PDB file of C-alpha atoms in Angstrom:
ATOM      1  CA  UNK A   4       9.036   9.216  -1.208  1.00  0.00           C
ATOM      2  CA  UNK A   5      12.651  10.522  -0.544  1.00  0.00           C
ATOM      3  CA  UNK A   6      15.073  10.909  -3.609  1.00  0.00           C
ATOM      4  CA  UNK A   7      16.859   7.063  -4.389  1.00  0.00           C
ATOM      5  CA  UNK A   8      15.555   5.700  -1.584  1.00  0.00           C
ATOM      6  CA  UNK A   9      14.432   1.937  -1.671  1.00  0.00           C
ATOM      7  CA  UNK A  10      11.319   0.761  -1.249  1.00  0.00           C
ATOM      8  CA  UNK A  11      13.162  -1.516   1.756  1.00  0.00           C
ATOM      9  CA  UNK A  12      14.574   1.263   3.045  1.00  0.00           C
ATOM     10  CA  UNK A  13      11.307   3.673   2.968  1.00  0.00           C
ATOM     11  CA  UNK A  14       9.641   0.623   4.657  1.00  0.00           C
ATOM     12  CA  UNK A  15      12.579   0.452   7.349  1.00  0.00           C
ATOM     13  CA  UNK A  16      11.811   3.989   7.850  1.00  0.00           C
ATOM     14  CA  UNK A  17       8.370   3.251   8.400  1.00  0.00           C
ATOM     15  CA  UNK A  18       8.925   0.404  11.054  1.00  0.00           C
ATOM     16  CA  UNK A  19      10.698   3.113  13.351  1.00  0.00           C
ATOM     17  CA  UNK A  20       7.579   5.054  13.426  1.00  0.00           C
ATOM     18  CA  UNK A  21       5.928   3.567  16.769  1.00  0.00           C
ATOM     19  CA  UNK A  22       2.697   4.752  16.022  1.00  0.00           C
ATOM     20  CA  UNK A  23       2.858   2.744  12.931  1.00  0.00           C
ATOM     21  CA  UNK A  24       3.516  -0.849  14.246  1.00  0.00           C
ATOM     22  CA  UNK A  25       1.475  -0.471  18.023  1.00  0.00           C
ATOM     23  CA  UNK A  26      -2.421   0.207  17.730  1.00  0.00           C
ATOM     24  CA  UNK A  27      -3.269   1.391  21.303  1.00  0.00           C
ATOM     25  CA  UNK A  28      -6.102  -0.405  22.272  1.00  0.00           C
ATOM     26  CA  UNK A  29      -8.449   2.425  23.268  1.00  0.00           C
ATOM     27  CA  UNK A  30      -8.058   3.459  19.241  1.00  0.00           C
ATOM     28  CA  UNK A  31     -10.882   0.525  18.487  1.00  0.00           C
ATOM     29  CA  UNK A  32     -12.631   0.527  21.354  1.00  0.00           C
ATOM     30  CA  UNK A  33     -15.691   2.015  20.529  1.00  0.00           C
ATOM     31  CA  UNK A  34     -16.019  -0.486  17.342  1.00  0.00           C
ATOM     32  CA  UNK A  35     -18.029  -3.701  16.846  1.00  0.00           C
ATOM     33  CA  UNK A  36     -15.073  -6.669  16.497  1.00  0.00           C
ATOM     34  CA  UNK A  37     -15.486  -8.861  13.343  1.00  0.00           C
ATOM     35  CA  UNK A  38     -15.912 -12.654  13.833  1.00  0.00           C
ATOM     36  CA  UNK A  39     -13.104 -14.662  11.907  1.00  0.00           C
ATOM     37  CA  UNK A  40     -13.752 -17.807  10.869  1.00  0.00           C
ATOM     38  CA  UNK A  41     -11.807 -21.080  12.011  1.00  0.00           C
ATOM     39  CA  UNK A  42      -9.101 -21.687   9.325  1.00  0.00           C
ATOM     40  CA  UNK A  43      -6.959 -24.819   7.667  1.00  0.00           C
ATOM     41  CA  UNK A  44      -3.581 -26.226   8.327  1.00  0.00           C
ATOM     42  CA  UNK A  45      -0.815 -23.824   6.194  1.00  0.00           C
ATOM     43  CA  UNK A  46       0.442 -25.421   2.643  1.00  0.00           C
ATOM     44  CA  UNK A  47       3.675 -23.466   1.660  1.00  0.00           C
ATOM     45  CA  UNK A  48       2.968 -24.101  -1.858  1.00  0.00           C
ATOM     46  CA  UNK A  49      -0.426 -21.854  -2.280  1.00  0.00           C
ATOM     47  CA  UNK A  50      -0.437 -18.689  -3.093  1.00  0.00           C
ATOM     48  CA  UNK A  51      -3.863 -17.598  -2.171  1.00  0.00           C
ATOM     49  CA  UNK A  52      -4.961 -16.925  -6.024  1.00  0.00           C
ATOM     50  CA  UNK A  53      -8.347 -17.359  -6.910  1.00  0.00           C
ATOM     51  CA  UNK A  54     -10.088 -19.229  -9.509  1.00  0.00           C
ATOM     52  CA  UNK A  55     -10.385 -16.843 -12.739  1.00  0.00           C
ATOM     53  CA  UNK A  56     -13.359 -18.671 -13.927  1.00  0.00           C
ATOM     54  CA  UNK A  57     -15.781 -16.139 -15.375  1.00  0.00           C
ATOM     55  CA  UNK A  58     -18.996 -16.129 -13.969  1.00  0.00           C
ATOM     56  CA  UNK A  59     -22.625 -14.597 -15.674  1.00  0.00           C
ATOM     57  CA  UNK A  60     -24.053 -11.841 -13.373  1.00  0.00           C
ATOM     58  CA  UNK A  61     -25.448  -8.576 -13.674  1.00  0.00           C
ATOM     59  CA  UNK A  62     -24.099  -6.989 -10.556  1.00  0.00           C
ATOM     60  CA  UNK A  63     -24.880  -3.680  -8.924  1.00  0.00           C
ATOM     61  CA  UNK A  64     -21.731  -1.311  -8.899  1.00  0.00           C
ATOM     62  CA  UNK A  65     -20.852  -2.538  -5.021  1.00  0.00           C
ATOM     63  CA  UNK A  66     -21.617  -6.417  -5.801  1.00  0.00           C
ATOM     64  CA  UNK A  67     -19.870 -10.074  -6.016  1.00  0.00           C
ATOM     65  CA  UNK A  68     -20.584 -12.407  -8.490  1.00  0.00           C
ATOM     66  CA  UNK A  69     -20.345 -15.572  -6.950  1.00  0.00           C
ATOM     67  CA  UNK A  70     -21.345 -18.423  -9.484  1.00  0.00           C
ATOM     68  CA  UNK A  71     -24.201 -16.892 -10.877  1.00  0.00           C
ATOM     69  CA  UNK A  72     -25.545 -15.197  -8.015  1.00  0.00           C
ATOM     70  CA  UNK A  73     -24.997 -11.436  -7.403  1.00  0.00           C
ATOM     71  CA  UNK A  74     -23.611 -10.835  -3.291  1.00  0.00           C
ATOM     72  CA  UNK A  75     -22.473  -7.741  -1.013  1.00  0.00           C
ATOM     73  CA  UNK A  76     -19.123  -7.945  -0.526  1.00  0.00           C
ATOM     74  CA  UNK A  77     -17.398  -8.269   2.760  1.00  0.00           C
ATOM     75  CA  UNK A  78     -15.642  -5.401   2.925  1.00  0.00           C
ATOM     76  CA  UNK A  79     -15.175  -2.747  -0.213  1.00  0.00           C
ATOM     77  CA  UNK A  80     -11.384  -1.344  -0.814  1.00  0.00           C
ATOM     78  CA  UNK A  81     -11.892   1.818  -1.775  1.00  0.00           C
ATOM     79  CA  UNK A  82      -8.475   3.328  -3.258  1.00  0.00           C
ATOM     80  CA  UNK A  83      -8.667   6.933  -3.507  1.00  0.00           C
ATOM     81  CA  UNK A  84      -6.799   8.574  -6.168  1.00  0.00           C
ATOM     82  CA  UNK A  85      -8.514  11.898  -6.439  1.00  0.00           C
ATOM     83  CA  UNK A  86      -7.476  14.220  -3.801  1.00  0.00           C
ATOM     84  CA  UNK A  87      -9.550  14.472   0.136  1.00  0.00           C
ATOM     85  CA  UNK A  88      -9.151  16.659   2.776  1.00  0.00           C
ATOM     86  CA  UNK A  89      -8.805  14.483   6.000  1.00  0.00           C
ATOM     87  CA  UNK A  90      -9.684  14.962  10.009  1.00  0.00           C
ATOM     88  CA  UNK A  91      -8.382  13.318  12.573  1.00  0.00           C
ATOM     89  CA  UNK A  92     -10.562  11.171  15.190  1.00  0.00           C
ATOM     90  CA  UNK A  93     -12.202   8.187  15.192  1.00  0.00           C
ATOM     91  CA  UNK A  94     -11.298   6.730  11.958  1.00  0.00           C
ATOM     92  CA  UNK A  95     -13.840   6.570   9.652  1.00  0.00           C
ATOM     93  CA  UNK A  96     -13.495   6.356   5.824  1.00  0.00           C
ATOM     94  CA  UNK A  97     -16.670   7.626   4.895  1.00  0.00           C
ATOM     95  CA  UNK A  98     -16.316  11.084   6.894  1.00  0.00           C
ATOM     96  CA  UNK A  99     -12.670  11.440   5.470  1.00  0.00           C
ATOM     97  CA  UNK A 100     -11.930  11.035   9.341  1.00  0.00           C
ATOM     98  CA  UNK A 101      -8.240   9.530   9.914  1.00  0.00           C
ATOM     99  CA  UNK A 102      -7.384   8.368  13.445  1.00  0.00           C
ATOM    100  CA  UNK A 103      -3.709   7.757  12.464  1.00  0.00           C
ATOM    101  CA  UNK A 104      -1.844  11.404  13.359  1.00  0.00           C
ATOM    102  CA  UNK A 105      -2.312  14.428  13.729  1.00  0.00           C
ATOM    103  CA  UNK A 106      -0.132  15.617  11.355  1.00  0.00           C
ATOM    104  CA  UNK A 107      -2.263  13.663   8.794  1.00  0.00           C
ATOM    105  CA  UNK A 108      -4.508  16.131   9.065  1.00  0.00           C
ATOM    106  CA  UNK A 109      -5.618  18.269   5.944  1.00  0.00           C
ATOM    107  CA  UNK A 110      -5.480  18.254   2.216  1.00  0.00           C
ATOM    108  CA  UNK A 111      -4.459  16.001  -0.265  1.00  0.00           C
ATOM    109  CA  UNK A 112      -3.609  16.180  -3.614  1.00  0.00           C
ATOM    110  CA  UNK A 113      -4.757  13.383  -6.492  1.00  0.00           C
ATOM    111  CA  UNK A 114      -2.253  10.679  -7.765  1.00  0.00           C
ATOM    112  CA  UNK A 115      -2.377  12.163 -10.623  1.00  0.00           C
ATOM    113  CA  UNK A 116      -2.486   9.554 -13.185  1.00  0.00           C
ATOM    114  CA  UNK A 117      -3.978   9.211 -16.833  1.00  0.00           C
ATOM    115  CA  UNK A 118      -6.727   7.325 -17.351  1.00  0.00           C
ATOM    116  CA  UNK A 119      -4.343   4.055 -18.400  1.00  0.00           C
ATOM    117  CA  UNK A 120      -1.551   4.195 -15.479  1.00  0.00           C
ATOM    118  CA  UNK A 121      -5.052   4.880 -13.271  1.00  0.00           C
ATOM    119  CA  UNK A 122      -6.366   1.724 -14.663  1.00  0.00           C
ATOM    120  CA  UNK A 123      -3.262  -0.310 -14.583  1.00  0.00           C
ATOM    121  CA  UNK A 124      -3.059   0.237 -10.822  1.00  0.00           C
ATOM    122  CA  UNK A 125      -6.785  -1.004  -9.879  1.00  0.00           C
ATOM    123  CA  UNK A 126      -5.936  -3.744 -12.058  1.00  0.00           C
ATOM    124  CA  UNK A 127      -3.241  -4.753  -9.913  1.00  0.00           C
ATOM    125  CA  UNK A 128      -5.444  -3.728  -7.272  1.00  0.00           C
ATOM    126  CA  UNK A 129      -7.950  -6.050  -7.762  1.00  0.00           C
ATOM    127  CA  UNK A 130      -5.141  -9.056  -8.482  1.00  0.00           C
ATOM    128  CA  UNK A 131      -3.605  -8.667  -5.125  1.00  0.00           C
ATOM    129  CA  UNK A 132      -7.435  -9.441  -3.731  1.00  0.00           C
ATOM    130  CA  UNK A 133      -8.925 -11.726  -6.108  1.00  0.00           C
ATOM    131  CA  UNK A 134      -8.939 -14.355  -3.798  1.00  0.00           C
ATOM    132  CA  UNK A 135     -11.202 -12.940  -1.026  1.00  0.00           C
ATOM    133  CA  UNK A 136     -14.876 -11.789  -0.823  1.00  0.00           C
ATOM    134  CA  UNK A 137     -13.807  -7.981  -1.269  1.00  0.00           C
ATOM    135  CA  UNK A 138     -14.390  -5.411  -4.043  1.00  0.00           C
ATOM    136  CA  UNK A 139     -11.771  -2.774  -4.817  1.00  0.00           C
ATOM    137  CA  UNK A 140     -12.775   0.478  -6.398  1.00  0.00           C
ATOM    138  CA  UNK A 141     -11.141   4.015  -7.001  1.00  0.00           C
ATOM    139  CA  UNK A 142     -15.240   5.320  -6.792  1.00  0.00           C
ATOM    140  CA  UNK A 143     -16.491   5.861  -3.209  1.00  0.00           C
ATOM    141  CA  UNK A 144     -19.052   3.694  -2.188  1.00  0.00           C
ATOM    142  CA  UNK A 145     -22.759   4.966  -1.551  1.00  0.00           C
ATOM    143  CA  UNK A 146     -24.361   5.090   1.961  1.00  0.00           C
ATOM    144  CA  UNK A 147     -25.868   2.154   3.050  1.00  0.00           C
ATOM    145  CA  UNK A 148     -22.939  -0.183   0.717  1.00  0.00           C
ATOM    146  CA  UNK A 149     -20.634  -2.766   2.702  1.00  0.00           C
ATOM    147  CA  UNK A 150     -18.003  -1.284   4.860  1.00  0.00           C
ATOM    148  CA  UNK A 151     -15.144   0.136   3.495  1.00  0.00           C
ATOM    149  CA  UNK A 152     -11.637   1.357   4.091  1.00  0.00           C
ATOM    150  CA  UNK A 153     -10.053   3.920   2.396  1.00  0.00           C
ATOM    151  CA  UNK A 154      -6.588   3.956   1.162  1.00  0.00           C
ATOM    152  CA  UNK A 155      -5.102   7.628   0.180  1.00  0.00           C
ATOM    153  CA  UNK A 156      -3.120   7.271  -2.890  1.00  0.00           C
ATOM    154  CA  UNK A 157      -1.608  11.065  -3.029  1.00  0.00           C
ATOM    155  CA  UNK A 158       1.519  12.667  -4.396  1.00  0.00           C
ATOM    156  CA  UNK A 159       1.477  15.147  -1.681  1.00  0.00           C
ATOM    157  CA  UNK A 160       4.788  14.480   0.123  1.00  0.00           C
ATOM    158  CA  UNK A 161       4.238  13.116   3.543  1.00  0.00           C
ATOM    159  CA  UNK A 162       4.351  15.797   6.258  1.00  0.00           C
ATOM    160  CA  UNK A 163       7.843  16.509   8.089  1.00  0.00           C
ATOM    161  CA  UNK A 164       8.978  13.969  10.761  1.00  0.00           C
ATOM    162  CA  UNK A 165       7.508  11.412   8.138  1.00  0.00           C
ATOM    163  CA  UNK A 166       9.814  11.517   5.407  1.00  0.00           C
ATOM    164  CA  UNK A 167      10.820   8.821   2.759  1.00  0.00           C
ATOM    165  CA  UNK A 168       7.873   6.025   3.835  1.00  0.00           C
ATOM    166  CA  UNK A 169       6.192   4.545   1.387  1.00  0.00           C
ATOM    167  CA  UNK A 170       2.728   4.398   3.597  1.00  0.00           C
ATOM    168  CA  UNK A 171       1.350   4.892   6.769  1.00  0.00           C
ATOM    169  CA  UNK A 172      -1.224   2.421   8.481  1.00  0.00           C
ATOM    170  CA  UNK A 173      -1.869   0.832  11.925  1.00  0.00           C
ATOM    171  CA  UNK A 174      -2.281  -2.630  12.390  1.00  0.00           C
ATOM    172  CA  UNK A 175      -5.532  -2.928  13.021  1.00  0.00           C
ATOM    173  CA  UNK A 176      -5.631  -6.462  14.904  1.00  0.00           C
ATOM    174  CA  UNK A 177      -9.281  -8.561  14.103  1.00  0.00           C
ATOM    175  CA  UNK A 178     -10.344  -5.207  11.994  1.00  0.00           C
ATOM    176  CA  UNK A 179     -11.780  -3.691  14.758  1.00  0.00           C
ATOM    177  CA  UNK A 180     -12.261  -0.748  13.147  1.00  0.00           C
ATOM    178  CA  UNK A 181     -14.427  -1.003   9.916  1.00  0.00           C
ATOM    179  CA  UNK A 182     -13.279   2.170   7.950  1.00  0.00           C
ATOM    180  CA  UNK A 183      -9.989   2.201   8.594  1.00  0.00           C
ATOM    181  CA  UNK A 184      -8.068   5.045   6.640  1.00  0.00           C
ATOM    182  CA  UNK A 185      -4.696   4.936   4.954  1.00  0.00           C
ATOM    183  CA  UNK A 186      -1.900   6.876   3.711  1.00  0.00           C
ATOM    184  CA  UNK A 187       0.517   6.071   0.291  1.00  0.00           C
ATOM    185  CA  UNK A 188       2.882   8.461  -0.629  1.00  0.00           C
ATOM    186  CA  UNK A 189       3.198   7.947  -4.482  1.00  0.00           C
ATOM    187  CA  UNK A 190       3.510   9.735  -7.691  1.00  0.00           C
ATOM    188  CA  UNK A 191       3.413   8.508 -11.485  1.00  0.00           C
ATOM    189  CA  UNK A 192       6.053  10.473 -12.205  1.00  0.00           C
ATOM    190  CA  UNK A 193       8.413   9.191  -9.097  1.00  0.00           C
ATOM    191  CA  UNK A 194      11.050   6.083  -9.951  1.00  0.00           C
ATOM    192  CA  UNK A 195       8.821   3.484  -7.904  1.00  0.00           C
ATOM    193  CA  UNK A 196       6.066   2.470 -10.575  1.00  0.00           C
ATOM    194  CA  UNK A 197       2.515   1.959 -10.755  1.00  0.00           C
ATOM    195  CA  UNK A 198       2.956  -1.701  -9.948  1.00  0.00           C
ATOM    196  CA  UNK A 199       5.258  -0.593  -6.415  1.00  0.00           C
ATOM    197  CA  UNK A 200       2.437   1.739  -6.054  1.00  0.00           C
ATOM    198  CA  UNK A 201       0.068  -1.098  -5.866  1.00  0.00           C
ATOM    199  CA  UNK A 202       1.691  -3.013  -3.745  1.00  0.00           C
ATOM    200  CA  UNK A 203       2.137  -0.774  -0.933  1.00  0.00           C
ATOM    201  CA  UNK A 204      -1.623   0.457  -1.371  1.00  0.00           C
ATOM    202  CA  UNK A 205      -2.724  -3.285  -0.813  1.00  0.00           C
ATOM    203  CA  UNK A 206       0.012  -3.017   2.099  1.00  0.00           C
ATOM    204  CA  UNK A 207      -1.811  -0.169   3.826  1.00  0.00           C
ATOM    205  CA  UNK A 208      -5.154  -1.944   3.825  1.00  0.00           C
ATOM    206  CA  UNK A 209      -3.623  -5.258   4.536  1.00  0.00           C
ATOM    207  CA  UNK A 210      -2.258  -3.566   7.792  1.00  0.00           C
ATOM    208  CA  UNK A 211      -5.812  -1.843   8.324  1.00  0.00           C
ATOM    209  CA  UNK A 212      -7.226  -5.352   8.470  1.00  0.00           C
ATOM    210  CA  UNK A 213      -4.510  -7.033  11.148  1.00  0.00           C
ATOM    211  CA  UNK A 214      -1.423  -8.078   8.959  1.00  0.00           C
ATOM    212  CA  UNK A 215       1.841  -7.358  10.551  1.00  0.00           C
ATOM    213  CA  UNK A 216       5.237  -7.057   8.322  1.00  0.00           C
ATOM    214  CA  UNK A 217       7.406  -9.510   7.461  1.00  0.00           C
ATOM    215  CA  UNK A 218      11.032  -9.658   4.765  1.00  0.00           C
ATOM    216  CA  UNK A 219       9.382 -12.027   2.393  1.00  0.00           C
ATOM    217  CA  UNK A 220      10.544 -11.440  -0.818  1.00  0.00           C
ATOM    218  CA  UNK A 221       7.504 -13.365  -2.174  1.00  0.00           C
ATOM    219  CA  UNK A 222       4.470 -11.986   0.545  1.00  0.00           C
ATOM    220  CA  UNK A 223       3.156  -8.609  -0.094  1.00  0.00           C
ATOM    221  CA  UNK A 224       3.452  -7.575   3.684  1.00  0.00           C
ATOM    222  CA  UNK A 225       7.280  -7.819   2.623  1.00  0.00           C
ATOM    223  CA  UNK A 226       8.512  -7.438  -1.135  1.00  0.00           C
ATOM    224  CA  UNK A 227       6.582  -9.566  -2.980  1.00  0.00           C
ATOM    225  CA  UNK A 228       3.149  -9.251  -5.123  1.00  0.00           C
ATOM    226  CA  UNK A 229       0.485 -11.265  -3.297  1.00  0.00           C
ATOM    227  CA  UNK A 230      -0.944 -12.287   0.065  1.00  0.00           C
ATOM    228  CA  UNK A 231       0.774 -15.925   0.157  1.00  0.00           C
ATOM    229  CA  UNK A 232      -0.206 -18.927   2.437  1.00  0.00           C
ATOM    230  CA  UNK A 233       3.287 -19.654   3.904  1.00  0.00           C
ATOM    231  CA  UNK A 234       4.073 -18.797   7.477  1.00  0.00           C
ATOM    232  CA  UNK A 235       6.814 -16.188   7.400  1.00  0.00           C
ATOM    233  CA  UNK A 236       8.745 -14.554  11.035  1.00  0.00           C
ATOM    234  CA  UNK A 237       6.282 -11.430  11.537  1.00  0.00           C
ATOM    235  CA  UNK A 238       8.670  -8.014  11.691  1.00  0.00           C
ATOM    236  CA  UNK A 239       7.080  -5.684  14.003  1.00  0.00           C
ATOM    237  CA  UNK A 240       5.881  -6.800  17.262  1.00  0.00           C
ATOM    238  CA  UNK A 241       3.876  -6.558  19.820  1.00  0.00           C
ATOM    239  CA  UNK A 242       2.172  -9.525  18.100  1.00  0.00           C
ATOM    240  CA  UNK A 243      -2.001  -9.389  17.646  1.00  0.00           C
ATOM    241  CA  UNK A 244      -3.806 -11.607  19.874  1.00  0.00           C
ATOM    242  CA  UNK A 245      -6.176 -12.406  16.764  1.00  0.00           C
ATOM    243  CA  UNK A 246      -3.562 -13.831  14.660  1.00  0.00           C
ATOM    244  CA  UNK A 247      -4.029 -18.021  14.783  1.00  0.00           C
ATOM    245  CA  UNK A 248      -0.662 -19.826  15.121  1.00  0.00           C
ATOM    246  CA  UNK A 249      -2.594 -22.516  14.496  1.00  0.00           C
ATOM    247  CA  UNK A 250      -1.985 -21.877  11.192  1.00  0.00           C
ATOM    248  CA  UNK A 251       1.668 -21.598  11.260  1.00  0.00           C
ATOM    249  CA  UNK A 252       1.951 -25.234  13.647  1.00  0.00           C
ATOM    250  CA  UNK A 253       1.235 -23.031  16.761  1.00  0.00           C
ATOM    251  CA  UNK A 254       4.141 -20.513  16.258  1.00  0.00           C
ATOM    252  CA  UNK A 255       2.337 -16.761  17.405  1.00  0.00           C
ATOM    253  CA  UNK A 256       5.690 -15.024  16.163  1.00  0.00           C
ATOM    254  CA  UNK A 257       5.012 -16.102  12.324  1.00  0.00           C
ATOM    255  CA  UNK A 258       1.762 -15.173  10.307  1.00  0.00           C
ATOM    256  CA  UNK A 259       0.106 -16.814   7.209  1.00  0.00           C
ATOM    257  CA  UNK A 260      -1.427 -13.379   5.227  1.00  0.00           C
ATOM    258  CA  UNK A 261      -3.493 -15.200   2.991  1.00  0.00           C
ATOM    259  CA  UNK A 262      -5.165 -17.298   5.632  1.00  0.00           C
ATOM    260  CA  UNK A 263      -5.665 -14.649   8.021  1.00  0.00           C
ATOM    261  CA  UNK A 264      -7.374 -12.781   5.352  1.00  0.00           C
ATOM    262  CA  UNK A 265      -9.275 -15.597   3.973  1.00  0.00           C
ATOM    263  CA  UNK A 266     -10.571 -15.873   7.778  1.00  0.00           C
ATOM    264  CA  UNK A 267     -11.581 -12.719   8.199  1.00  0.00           C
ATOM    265  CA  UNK A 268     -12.744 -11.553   4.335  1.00  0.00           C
ATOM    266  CA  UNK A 269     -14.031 -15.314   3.376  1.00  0.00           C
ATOM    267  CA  UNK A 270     -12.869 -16.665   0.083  1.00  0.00           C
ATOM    268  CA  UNK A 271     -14.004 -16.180  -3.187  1.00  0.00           C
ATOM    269  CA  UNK A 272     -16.018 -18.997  -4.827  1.00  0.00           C
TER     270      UNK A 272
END
């Protein structure tokens, strides 16, 4: 992240990126398209929280307790805070292979965080997601476990012709791509925060599972803190064709982030 820049502006930055707002088509091709289900009319007064009821299971590491039954996730988050070396190709988290740039090519370095910032983040984390079927971890997830994307938390400064963003992820309309790999640019030590850092890590992923950007001050695919059920103007066209206007009364230029996700994730019980 540049020297006093905003997080506005290092998100400006990021919307003049082309390869950051326009998936090309053949990028997912080879990938099995996940089924969304139908979805409800939009209320502008939810803010797609879930319940914090406390439930009694004894989950495995990569499970769900839903009411007192133990369930595989839809999709695990997997926020990586500990240093990879990447590829590029066809993106797939668990090779560490990155289909974003070229230039995202190569190594790494951790967050860098103490155990408490480290655990203040995933708590955040896991806020910004509570109300989906999804489980976010900073462990990666064994073979064989739900899909997963991967979101590259690193203080590594991003490479040159990418300066000052805040992160770097496609929008990857209907999640065609299961293991979807992200970029956030972020130190403890930098002026942003642990809670900015956060936000645009659930940012990246949102955008790895279809979201577009919008200036809400309240949405976190603008300023604000959580996926919220109000329609707000999408930023960065071309629009997805999976989006459902539906849920904003049939307007295709404005997007509802929590229902899309609820759609495609499922809510949690």
């Amino acid at each position: 992240m540049a020297p006093g820049l905003s997080r506005s502006a290092a998100l400006l930055i990021l919307l003049a990126l082309p390869g950051c707002v326009e998936i090309d088509p053949a990028y997912a091709e080879s990938f099995t398209t996940t089924t969304a289900a139908s979805g409800t009319t939009t209320d502008d007064s939810a803010s797609g929280e879930a319940s914090t009821t406390a439930a009694a299971c004894e989950c495995g590491p990569y499970e769900l307790c839903e009411g007192s039954a133990c369930i595989a996730p839809t999709k695990i988050l997997f926020v990586n805070l500990d240093g990879v070396t990447t590829t590029f190709g066809n993106a797939d988290a668990s090779q560490n292979v990155q289909g974003l740039y070229t230039e995202l090519a190569g190594t790494w370095d951790p967050y860098g965080a103490d155990a408490s910032t480290r655990e203040t983040l995933l708590t955040a984390l896991s806020q910004h997601w509570a109300a989906y079927r999804v489980l976010v971890t900073d462990t990666r997830p064994d073979p064989g476990s739900a899909p997963y994307v991967m979101a590259v938390v690193t203080a590594t400064p991003p490479p040159a012709g990418f300066e000052g963003v805040a992160y770097i992820a496609y929008p990857d309309c209907g999640d065609l791509i299961p293991q979807d790999v992200s970029f956030v640019f972020a130190s403890p030590t930098d002026a942003f925060g642990v809670l900015e850092h956060a936000k645009w890590a659930s940012g990246s992923m949102g955008r790895g599972m279809g979201l577009h950007y919008n200036d809400a001050a309240d949405d976190l695919m603008g300023l604000g803190d959580r996926f919220r059920e109000t329609c707000y103007a999408i930023t960065d066209p071309p629009l997805c064709s999976t989006h459902h206007p539906e849920y904003c009364d049939g307007d295709a230029t404005q997007q509802s982030s929590h229902l899309e996700l609820e759609a495609l994730l499922g809510a949690r019980g």
